[in-house]
Amino acid sequence: MRYTIPDYYFKFKCTADQCEDTCCAGWQIGIDEASEQRYRKEKGLFRRTLRKNINFHDSVFRQQPDGSCAFLREDGLCEMVLQMGEEALCRTCHYYPRHIEEFENEREITLSVSCPEVAKILMSRREPVHFLHKEDEKEETYPDYDPIFFDQLQEAREVMIQILQNRSLPASVRAVLILGLAHDMQLRFDGGSFFTCQQLYSRYQSRKAASYASEWLKSKENKARQTAYQEGHPHTTHQEGYLRHPEKDSAVAIFSYLYNLEHLRADWETVLRETESLLFKEASENDRDSYRRISKEFGAYIMTEYPDWEIQKEQLLVYFISTYFCGAVYDGHIYSKVRMAVLCVWYIEELLKARWLRNEKFLDTEEVCEIVYRFSREIEHSDQNLEAAEKIPIPFP
Ligand code: SF4
């Protein structure tokens, strides 16, 4: 068995009762079978509390009215750990924020950025992330598993990470390159010629591909600008021009998908409404071109005042690609895995843009960490949301 971890793995330390937003709230924690048996068999004084706080029928911990785990005390400590010791924790609580992707003879362990401490580690890191491997003698066989396909995916992922960590290019160009690579890989997979993908790797790492991706992005921007101008022509009514602003329309439409996902925290909708209002509504009432102007101004602010976001974007893209890309071995959805990674970072950037506006055009790493962990909690801790996110289109005009 081969185990893979990111090189910042051992930097994590749970801050427990000092945590700014405990992981023991906001989602329903499922209990694994072994832990459930242990809780059922508990004989001591704590038995009564266990019976009260656990829904044995659905194998979940009950929640308090505010959504926190029934075992979470006001001082931020866990009653179960205090009474039964850490070894009594169920699998989910024991491993969190570790996230394990399981493949035949492979375990890829990451730290979820839904934990504020992990978000801080990743967002404060400047050097590119590397991955460490370890092997032991264990072996397993999965039925209907294609190890050759998995090896190919791993190889492609390495290439994508190399592209993403090429800091001579803007992060947006790197994102377009991995999207293009994944798109072409998907075509080959669907057409039964996946084995020819190696030809693509050097192509997508070439200067020619980078300048093509850069030109492609510029042409999309110009097209949106031109269409916006035409839409705003005097022959078009103000209302039509406002409604048919392509760049904004695309952003509004893609952003709206977030409302249809499962919401894990009660206040998440408020965050979405506030973002929508700041980016797409408030300023638009007097300024038809406001979304473009806000985005442009935000881009200029990032370049001069907060260049770290360019590195943070890279770390997030690498995080999403390293965590989810190889899952394509189970469903063949190569392109959607990459599209989801790019989309998640786009969503985070939109949320940040709104936060920057709310803060009178100021942003720092603390704000970025908060947005990152809150977004991750909503998307990454719901299989339903992850599945839905793979189907959301990319917001290009
Ligand atoms: S969110 Fe992270 S730091 Fe906070 S209590 Fe949970 S594991 Fe610890």
GROMACS .gro file of C-alpha atoms and ligand atoms in nm:
model
  405
    1MET     CA    1   0.000   0.000   0.000
    2ARG     CA    2   0.125   0.347  -0.089
    3TYR     CA    3   0.032   0.644   0.129
    4THR     CA    4   0.048   1.003   0.005
    5ILE     CA    5   0.034   1.320   0.212
    6PRO     CA    6   0.101   1.687   0.135
    7ASP     CA    7   0.430   1.814   0.283
    8TYR     CA    8   0.250   2.047   0.529
    9TYR     CA    9   0.060   1.754   0.679
   10PHE     CA   10   0.252   1.744   1.008
   11LYS     CA   11   0.216   2.117   1.066
   12PHE     CA   12  -0.145   2.074   1.167
   13LYS     CA   13  -0.239   2.085   1.532
   14CYS     CA   14  -0.599   2.105   1.647
   15THR     CA   15  -0.663   2.415   1.857
   16ALA     CA   16  -0.966   2.246   2.023
   17ASP     CA   17  -1.144   2.489   2.257
   18GLN     CA   18  -0.939   2.779   2.110
   19CYS     CA   19  -1.072   2.712   1.760
   20GLU     CA   20  -1.246   3.009   1.599
   21ASP     CA   21  -1.512   2.788   1.443
   22THR     CA   22  -1.523   2.437   1.578
   23CYS     CA   23  -1.580   2.145   1.345
   24CYS     CA   24  -1.832   2.005   1.597
   25ALA     CA   25  -2.108   2.227   1.460
   26GLY     CA   26  -2.303   2.274   1.144
   27TRP     CA   27  -2.309   1.924   1.007
   28GLN     CA   28  -2.451   1.593   1.110
   29ILE     CA   29  -2.177   1.351   1.207
   30GLY     CA   30  -2.235   0.991   1.101
   31ILE     CA   31  -2.109   0.718   1.335
   32ASP     CA   32  -1.915   0.418   1.205
   33GLU     CA   33  -2.024   0.070   1.304
   34ALA     CA   34  -1.739  -0.010   1.543
   35SER     CA   35  -1.786   0.313   1.739
   36GLU     CA   36  -2.161   0.266   1.749
   37GLN     CA   37  -2.114  -0.081   1.900
   38ARG     CA   38  -1.885   0.068   2.160
   39TYR     CA   39  -2.136   0.339   2.251
   40ARG     CA   40  -2.415   0.081   2.275
   41LYS     CA   41  -2.209  -0.133   2.511
   42GLU     CA   42  -2.098   0.150   2.743
   43LYS     CA   43  -2.202   0.056   3.096
   44GLY     CA   44  -2.091   0.340   3.325
   45LEU     CA   45  -2.263   0.659   3.435
   46PHE     CA   46  -2.208   0.808   3.091
   47ARG     CA   47  -2.444   0.555   2.934
   48ARG     CA   48  -2.745   0.780   2.993
   49THR     CA   49  -2.582   1.076   2.815
   50LEU     CA   50  -2.483   0.853   2.525
   51ARG     CA   51  -2.841   0.730   2.489
   52LYS     CA   52  -2.968   1.089   2.501
   53ASN     CA   53  -2.714   1.238   2.257
   54ILE     CA   54  -2.698   0.965   1.996
   55ASN     CA   55  -2.961   0.878   1.742
   56PHE     CA   56  -2.885   0.506   1.719
   57HIS     CA   57  -3.156   0.455   1.461
   58ASP     CA   58  -2.979   0.678   1.204
   59SER     CA   59  -2.629   0.627   1.348
   60VAL     CA   60  -2.565   0.999   1.398
   61PHE     CA   61  -2.490   1.229   1.688
   62ARG     CA   62  -2.784   1.446   1.781
   63GLN     CA   63  -2.744   1.822   1.739
   64GLN     CA   64  -2.823   2.111   1.969
   65PRO     CA   65  -3.070   2.374   1.842
   66ASP     CA   66  -2.780   2.585   1.706
   67GLY     CA   67  -2.657   2.290   1.499
   68SER     CA   68  -2.364   2.199   1.723
   69CYS     CA   69  -2.296   1.840   1.828
   70ALA     CA   70  -2.487   1.734   2.139
   71PHE     CA   71  -2.152   1.646   2.305
   72LEU     CA   72  -2.000   1.992   2.247
   73ARG     CA   73  -1.979   2.185   2.574
   74GLU     CA   74  -2.003   2.560   2.609
   75ASP     CA   75  -1.629   2.582   2.675
   76GLY     CA   76  -1.563   2.424   2.333
   77LEU     CA   77  -1.456   2.086   2.473
   78CYS     CA   78  -1.606   1.749   2.386
   79GLU     CA   79  -1.796   1.580   2.668
   80MET     CA   80  -1.732   1.238   2.519
   81VAL     CA   81  -1.354   1.286   2.511
   82LEU     CA   82  -1.360   1.412   2.869
   83GLN     CA   83  -1.563   1.115   2.992
   84MET     CA   84  -1.441   0.829   2.773
   85GLY     CA   85  -1.105   0.949   2.637
   86GLU     CA   86  -0.996   1.036   2.283
   87GLU     CA   87  -1.000   0.673   2.176
   88ALA     CA   88  -1.380   0.678   2.208
   89LEU     CA   89  -1.415   0.924   1.918
   90CYS     CA   90  -1.592   0.789   1.611
   91ARG     CA   91  -1.396   0.754   1.286
   92THR     CA   92  -1.508   1.090   1.146
   93CYS     CA   93  -1.415   1.289   1.457
   94HIS     CA   94  -1.094   1.092   1.504
   95TYR     CA   95  -0.968   1.162   1.151
   96TYR     CA   96  -1.103   1.511   1.084
   97PRO     CA   97  -0.961   1.729   0.928
   98ARG     CA   98  -0.782   1.444   0.753
   99HIS     CA   99  -0.956   1.347   0.433
  100ILE     CA  100  -0.877   1.008   0.282
  101GLU     CA  101  -0.931   0.916  -0.082
  102GLU     CA  102  -0.919   0.538  -0.122
  103PHE     CA  103  -0.787   0.361  -0.431
  104GLU     CA  104  -0.663   0.008  -0.480
  105ASN     CA  105  -0.337  -0.014  -0.283
  106GLU     CA  106  -0.332   0.363  -0.245
  107ARG     CA  107  -0.443   0.598   0.029
  108GLU     CA  108  -0.422   0.967  -0.047
  109ILE     CA  109  -0.455   1.164   0.273
  110THR     CA  110  -0.507   1.538   0.268
  111LEU     CA  111  -0.601   1.793   0.530
  112SER     CA  112  -0.935   1.955   0.461
  113VAL     CA  113  -0.930   2.334   0.431
  114SER     CA  114  -1.272   2.334   0.597
  115CYS     CA  115  -1.073   2.344   0.922
  116PRO     CA  116  -0.962   2.703   0.998
  117GLU     CA  117  -0.619   2.584   1.112
  118VAL     CA  118  -0.557   2.398   0.787
  119ALA     CA  119  -0.681   2.695   0.584
  120LYS     CA  120  -0.429   2.909   0.774
  121ILE     CA  121  -0.144   2.667   0.704
  122LEU     CA  122  -0.220   2.647   0.332
  123MET     CA  123  -0.301   3.014   0.278
  124SER     CA  124   0.011   3.133   0.463
  125ARG     CA  125   0.239   2.907   0.266
  126ARG     CA  126   0.443   3.066  -0.009
  127GLU     CA  127   0.644   2.775  -0.149
  128PRO     CA  128   0.480   2.527  -0.387
  129VAL     CA  129   0.328   2.223  -0.220
  130HIS     CA  130   0.495   1.884  -0.265
  131PHE     CA  131   0.365   1.542  -0.181
  132LEU     CA  132   0.534   1.275   0.030
  133HIS     CA  133   0.494   0.902  -0.014
  134LYS     CA  134   0.539   0.599   0.205
  135GLU     CA  135   0.479   0.232   0.131
  136ASP     CA  136   0.412  -0.079   0.337
  137GLU     CA  137   0.350  -0.445   0.266
  138LYS     CA  138  -0.031  -0.434   0.274
  139GLU     CA  139  -0.212  -0.531  -0.045
  140GLU     CA  140  -0.574  -0.526  -0.152
  141THR     CA  141  -0.779  -0.589  -0.464
  142TYR     CA  142  -1.079  -0.385  -0.569
  143PRO     CA  143  -1.332  -0.549  -0.801
  144ASP     CA  144  -1.383  -0.372  -1.139
  145TYR     CA  145  -1.088  -0.142  -1.076
  146ASP     CA  146  -0.855  -0.033  -1.356
  147PRO     CA  147  -0.506   0.019  -1.207
  148ILE     CA  148  -0.361   0.120  -1.545
  149PHE     CA  149  -0.618   0.398  -1.583
  150PHE     CA  150  -0.536   0.510  -1.227
  151ASP     CA  151  -0.162   0.526  -1.308
  152GLN     CA  152  -0.241   0.736  -1.614
  153LEU     CA  153  -0.455   0.970  -1.406
  154GLN     CA  154  -0.179   1.004  -1.149
  155GLU     CA  155   0.067   1.090  -1.425
  156ALA     CA  156  -0.172   1.350  -1.572
  157ARG     CA  157  -0.226   1.497  -1.226
  158GLU     CA  158   0.148   1.540  -1.180
  159VAL     CA  159   0.160   1.730  -1.509
  160MET     CA  160  -0.134   1.947  -1.401
  161ILE     CA  161   0.035   2.028  -1.072
  162GLN     CA  162   0.355   2.120  -1.258
  163ILE     CA  163   0.151   2.354  -1.480
  164LEU     CA  164  -0.025   2.502  -1.179
  165GLN     CA  165   0.305   2.564  -1.003
  166ASN     CA  166   0.465   2.740  -1.300
  167ARG     CA  167   0.474   3.087  -1.147
  168SER     CA  168   0.607   3.250  -1.462
  169LEU     CA  169   0.243   3.250  -1.580
  170PRO     CA  170  -0.060   3.422  -1.426
  171ALA     CA  171  -0.276   3.180  -1.223
  172SER     CA  172  -0.570   3.240  -1.462
  173VAL     CA  173  -0.360   3.120  -1.759
  174ARG     CA  174  -0.249   2.812  -1.564
  175ALA     CA  175  -0.614   2.736  -1.489
  176VAL     CA  176  -0.703   2.761  -1.859
  177LEU     CA  177  -0.416   2.527  -1.945
  178ILE     CA  178  -0.528   2.251  -1.710
  179LEU     CA  179  -0.886   2.292  -1.831
  180GLY     CA  180  -0.768   2.252  -2.190
  181LEU     CA  181  -0.556   1.950  -2.102
  182ALA     CA  182  -0.843   1.783  -1.914
  183HIS     CA  183  -1.080   1.860  -2.199
  184ASP     CA  184  -0.852   1.692  -2.454
  185MET     CA  185  -0.795   1.397  -2.221
  186GLN     CA  186  -1.169   1.353  -2.184
  187LEU     CA  187  -1.211   1.347  -2.564
  188ARG     CA  188  -0.947   1.076  -2.589
  189PHE     CA  189  -1.099   0.879  -2.305
  190ASP     CA  190  -1.446   0.894  -2.463
  191GLY     CA  191  -1.300   0.803  -2.802
  192GLY     CA  192  -1.114   0.502  -2.662
  193SER     CA  193  -0.763   0.643  -2.717
  194PHE     CA  194  -0.673   0.747  -2.366
  195PHE     CA  195  -0.335   0.575  -2.399
  196THR     CA  196  -0.229   0.856  -2.639
  197CYS     CA  197  -0.266   1.126  -2.369
  198GLN     CA  198   0.109   1.145  -2.309
  199GLN     CA  199   0.138   1.340  -2.634
  200LEU     CA  200  -0.067   1.614  -2.469
  201TYR     CA  201   0.152   1.665  -2.165
  202SER     CA  202   0.446   1.835  -2.333
  203ARG     CA  203   0.208   2.025  -2.561
  204TYR     CA  204   0.026   2.181  -2.265
  205GLN     CA  205   0.354   2.263  -2.091
  206SER     CA  206   0.493   2.445  -2.393
  207ARG     CA  207   0.529   2.822  -2.432
  208LYS     CA  208   0.303   2.807  -2.734
  209ALA     CA  209   0.018   2.663  -2.524
  210ALA     CA  210   0.074   2.930  -2.258
  211SER     CA  211   0.057   3.213  -2.510
  212TYR     CA  212  -0.247   3.054  -2.676
  213ALA     CA  213  -0.422   3.029  -2.335
  214SER     CA  214  -0.332   3.387  -2.258
  215GLU     CA  215  -0.463   3.510  -2.596
  216TRP     CA  216  -0.776   3.302  -2.553
  217LEU     CA  217  -0.848   3.466  -2.217
  218LYS     CA  218  -0.791   3.812  -2.365
  219SER     CA  219  -1.018   3.739  -2.659
  220LYS     CA  220  -1.295   3.628  -2.422
  221GLU     CA  221  -1.258   3.949  -2.224
  222ASN     CA  222  -1.261   4.163  -2.540
  223LYS     CA  223  -1.563   3.982  -2.675
  224ALA     CA  224  -1.750   4.042  -2.349
  225ARG     CA  225  -1.650   4.409  -2.353
  226GLN     CA  226  -1.761   4.453  -2.714
  227THR     CA  227  -2.091   4.279  -2.656
  228ALA     CA  228  -2.147   4.484  -2.343
  229TYR     CA  229  -2.084   4.800  -2.546
  230GLN     CA  230  -2.324   4.690  -2.819
  231GLU     CA  231  -2.581   4.588  -2.563
  232GLY     CA  232  -2.552   4.934  -2.409
  233HIS     CA  233  -2.592   5.108  -2.744
  234PRO     CA  234  -2.868   5.375  -2.747
  235HIS     CA  235  -3.085   5.144  -2.963
  236THR     CA  236  -3.094   4.905  -2.671
  237THR     CA  237  -3.303   5.001  -2.373
  238HIS     CA  238  -3.126   5.048  -2.040
  239GLN     CA  239  -3.310   4.750  -1.903
  240GLU     CA  240  -3.203   4.521  -2.187
  241GLY     CA  241  -2.846   4.643  -2.172
  242TYR     CA  242  -2.833   4.578  -1.798
  243LEU     CA  243  -2.988   4.235  -1.823
  244ARG     CA  244  -2.784   4.119  -2.118
  245HIS     CA  245  -2.438   4.211  -1.995
  246PRO     CA  246  -2.265   3.883  -2.091
  247GLU     CA  247  -1.982   3.878  -1.837
  248LYS     CA  248  -2.212   3.968  -1.554
  249ASP     CA  249  -2.495   3.745  -1.673
  250SER     CA  250  -2.263   3.449  -1.681
  251ALA     CA  251  -2.130   3.528  -1.331
  252VAL     CA  252  -2.480   3.577  -1.188
  253ALA     CA  253  -2.603   3.252  -1.342
  254ILE     CA  254  -2.310   3.047  -1.215
  255PHE     CA  255  -2.318   3.211  -0.873
  256SER     CA  256  -2.689   3.126  -0.841
  257TYR     CA  257  -2.611   2.755  -0.851
  258LEU     CA  258  -2.484   2.790  -0.494
  259TYR     CA  259  -2.839   2.855  -0.372
  260ASN     CA  260  -2.952   2.518  -0.502
  261LEU     CA  261  -2.688   2.320  -0.321
  262GLU     CA  262  -2.743   2.164   0.021
  263HIS     CA  263  -2.666   2.428   0.286
  264LEU     CA  264  -2.485   2.291   0.588
  265ARG     CA  265  -2.473   2.607   0.796
  266ALA     CA  266  -2.780   2.818   0.862
  267ASP     CA  267  -2.593   3.144   0.794
  268TRP     CA  268  -2.448   3.036   0.459
  269GLU     CA  269  -2.742   3.176   0.264
  270THR     CA  270  -2.680   3.516   0.426
  271VAL     CA  271  -2.320   3.507   0.297
  272LEU     CA  272  -2.448   3.426  -0.053
  273ARG     CA  273  -2.717   3.697  -0.046
  274GLU     CA  274  -2.467   3.956   0.074
  275THR     CA  275  -2.218   3.861  -0.199
  276GLU     CA  276  -2.487   3.871  -0.465
  277SER     CA  277  -2.610   4.204  -0.345
  278LEU     CA  278  -2.263   4.365  -0.331
  279LEU     CA  279  -2.140   4.230  -0.664
  280PHE     CA  280  -2.442   4.211  -0.885
  281LYS     CA  281  -2.721   4.427  -0.748
  282GLU     CA  282  -2.641   4.732  -0.538
  283ALA     CA  283  -2.389   4.901  -0.767
  284SER     CA  284  -2.575   4.794  -1.083
  285GLU     CA  285  -2.872   5.011  -1.008
  286ASN     CA  286  -2.679   5.323  -1.110
  287ASP     CA  287  -2.401   5.171  -1.311
  288ARG     CA  288  -2.478   4.912  -1.577
  289ASP     CA  289  -2.113   4.814  -1.611
  290SER     CA  290  -2.053   4.784  -1.236
  291TYR     CA  291  -1.964   4.413  -1.221
  292ARG     CA  292  -1.690   4.456  -1.480
  293ARG     CA  293  -1.565   4.769  -1.307
  294ILE     CA  294  -1.561   4.598  -0.964
  295SER     CA  295  -1.377   4.296  -1.107
  296LYS     CA  296  -1.123   4.517  -1.281
  297GLU     CA  297  -1.062   4.725  -0.972
  298PHE     CA  298  -1.034   4.414  -0.758
  299GLY     CA  299  -0.779   4.272  -1.006
  300ALA     CA  300  -0.574   4.592  -0.983
  301TYR     CA  301  -0.595   4.586  -0.601
  302ILE     CA  302  -0.473   4.225  -0.592
  303MET     CA  303  -0.179   4.309  -0.817
  304THR     CA  304  -0.059   4.602  -0.613
  305GLU     CA  305  -0.186   4.550  -0.257
  306TYR     CA  306  -0.244   4.180  -0.212
  307PRO     CA  307  -0.026   3.977  -0.455
  308ASP     CA  308  -0.041   3.681  -0.215
  309TRP     CA  309  -0.379   3.593  -0.364
  310GLU     CA  310  -0.203   3.477  -0.680
  311ILE     CA  311  -0.007   3.222  -0.471
  312GLN     CA  312  -0.311   3.134  -0.261
  313LYS     CA  313  -0.506   3.066  -0.579
  314GLU     CA  314  -0.233   2.827  -0.692
  315GLN     CA  315  -0.237   2.646  -0.356
  316LEU     CA  316  -0.614   2.608  -0.375
  317LEU     CA  317  -0.609   2.480  -0.732
  318VAL     CA  318  -0.339   2.227  -0.639
  319TYR     CA  319  -0.544   2.132  -0.333
  320PHE     CA  320  -0.863   2.063  -0.530
  321ILE     CA  321  -0.681   1.884  -0.814
  322SER     CA  322  -0.470   1.670  -0.580
  323THR     CA  323  -0.775   1.574  -0.375
  324TYR     CA  324  -1.035   1.498  -0.641
  325PHE     CA  325  -0.879   1.446  -0.984
  326CYS     CA  326  -0.790   1.077  -0.950
  327GLY     CA  327  -1.148   1.000  -0.841
  328ALA     CA  328  -1.207   0.991  -1.218
  329VAL     CA  329  -1.087   0.631  -1.200
  330TYR     CA  330  -1.435   0.543  -1.071
  331ASP     CA  331  -1.650   0.742  -1.314
  332GLY     CA  332  -1.434   0.855  -1.608
  333HIS     CA  333  -1.531   1.220  -1.547
  334ILE     CA  334  -1.187   1.366  -1.607
  335TYR     CA  335  -1.287   1.708  -1.734
  336SER     CA  336  -1.554   1.771  -1.470
  337LYS     CA  337  -1.304   1.710  -1.189
  338VAL     CA  338  -1.079   1.985  -1.325
  339ARG     CA  339  -1.371   2.213  -1.404
  340MET     CA  340  -1.490   2.175  -1.044
  341ALA     CA  341  -1.144   2.268  -0.911
  342VAL     CA  342  -1.135   2.585  -1.124
  343LEU     CA  343  -1.495   2.666  -1.040
  344CYS     CA  344  -1.439   2.633  -0.662
  345VAL     CA  345  -1.153   2.881  -0.681
  346TRP     CA  346  -1.369   3.115  -0.892
  347TYR     CA  347  -1.644   3.098  -0.626
  348ILE     CA  348  -1.393   3.173  -0.352
  349GLU     CA  349  -1.268   3.472  -0.551
  350GLU     CA  350  -1.622   3.607  -0.595
  351LEU     CA  351  -1.684   3.575  -0.222
  352LEU     CA  352  -1.355   3.754  -0.159
  353LYS     CA  353  -1.440   4.030  -0.403
  354ALA     CA  354  -1.760   4.096  -0.208
  355ARG     CA  355  -1.574   4.085   0.123
  356TRP     CA  356  -1.319   4.333  -0.016
  357LEU     CA  357  -1.604   4.567  -0.114
  358ARG     CA  358  -1.768   4.532   0.226
  359ASN     CA  359  -1.433   4.610   0.393
  360GLU     CA  360  -1.405   4.934   0.196
  361LYS     CA  361  -1.161   4.772  -0.045
  362PHE     CA  362  -0.933   4.593   0.193
  363LEU     CA  363  -0.835   4.227   0.214
  364ASP     CA  364  -0.591   4.025   0.424
  365THR     CA  365  -0.500   3.662   0.479
  366GLU     CA  366  -0.734   3.631   0.776
  367GLU     CA  367  -1.031   3.719   0.555
  368VAL     CA  368  -0.911   3.479   0.286
  369CYS     CA  369  -0.880   3.194   0.539
  370GLU     CA  370  -1.231   3.256   0.668
  371ILE     CA  371  -1.386   3.254   0.322
  372VAL     CA  372  -1.186   2.944   0.223
  373TYR     CA  373  -1.285   2.733   0.523
  374ARG     CA  374  -1.648   2.843   0.512
  375PHE     CA  375  -1.676   2.765   0.141
  376SER     CA  376  -1.504   2.431   0.187
  377ARG     CA  377  -1.741   2.335   0.471
  378GLU     CA  378  -2.038   2.391   0.245
  379ILE     CA  379  -1.907   2.219  -0.064
  380GLU     CA  380  -1.663   1.952   0.045
  381HIS     CA  381  -1.861   1.804   0.331
  382SER     CA  382  -2.163   1.709   0.130
  383ASP     CA  383  -2.133   1.431  -0.130
  384GLN     CA  384  -2.447   1.573  -0.285
  385ASN     CA  385  -2.281   1.915  -0.327
  386LEU     CA  386  -1.958   1.771  -0.463
  387GLU     CA  387  -2.153   1.573  -0.719
  388ALA     CA  388  -2.360   1.879  -0.815
  389ALA     CA  389  -2.050   2.103  -0.834
  390GLU     CA  390  -1.903   1.876  -1.102
  391LYS     CA  391  -2.198   1.964  -1.324
  392ILE     CA  392  -2.183   2.343  -1.290
  393PRO     CA  393  -2.044   2.517  -1.601
  394ILE     CA  394  -1.743   2.745  -1.597
  395PRO     CA  395  -1.818   3.119  -1.581
  396PHE     CA  396  -1.651   3.234  -1.901
  397PRO     CA  397  -1.840   3.503  -2.089
  398SF4     S1  398  -1.203   2.287   1.307
  398SF4    FE1  399  -0.988   2.213   1.308
  398SF4     S2  400  -0.882   2.330   1.469
  398SF4    FE2  401  -1.106   2.359   1.496
  398SF4     S3  402  -1.166   2.203   1.649
  398SF4    FE3  403  -1.198   2.112   1.446
  398SF4     S4  404  -1.004   2.007   1.391
  398SF4    FE4  405  -0.961   2.145   1.565
   0.00000   0.00000   0.00000
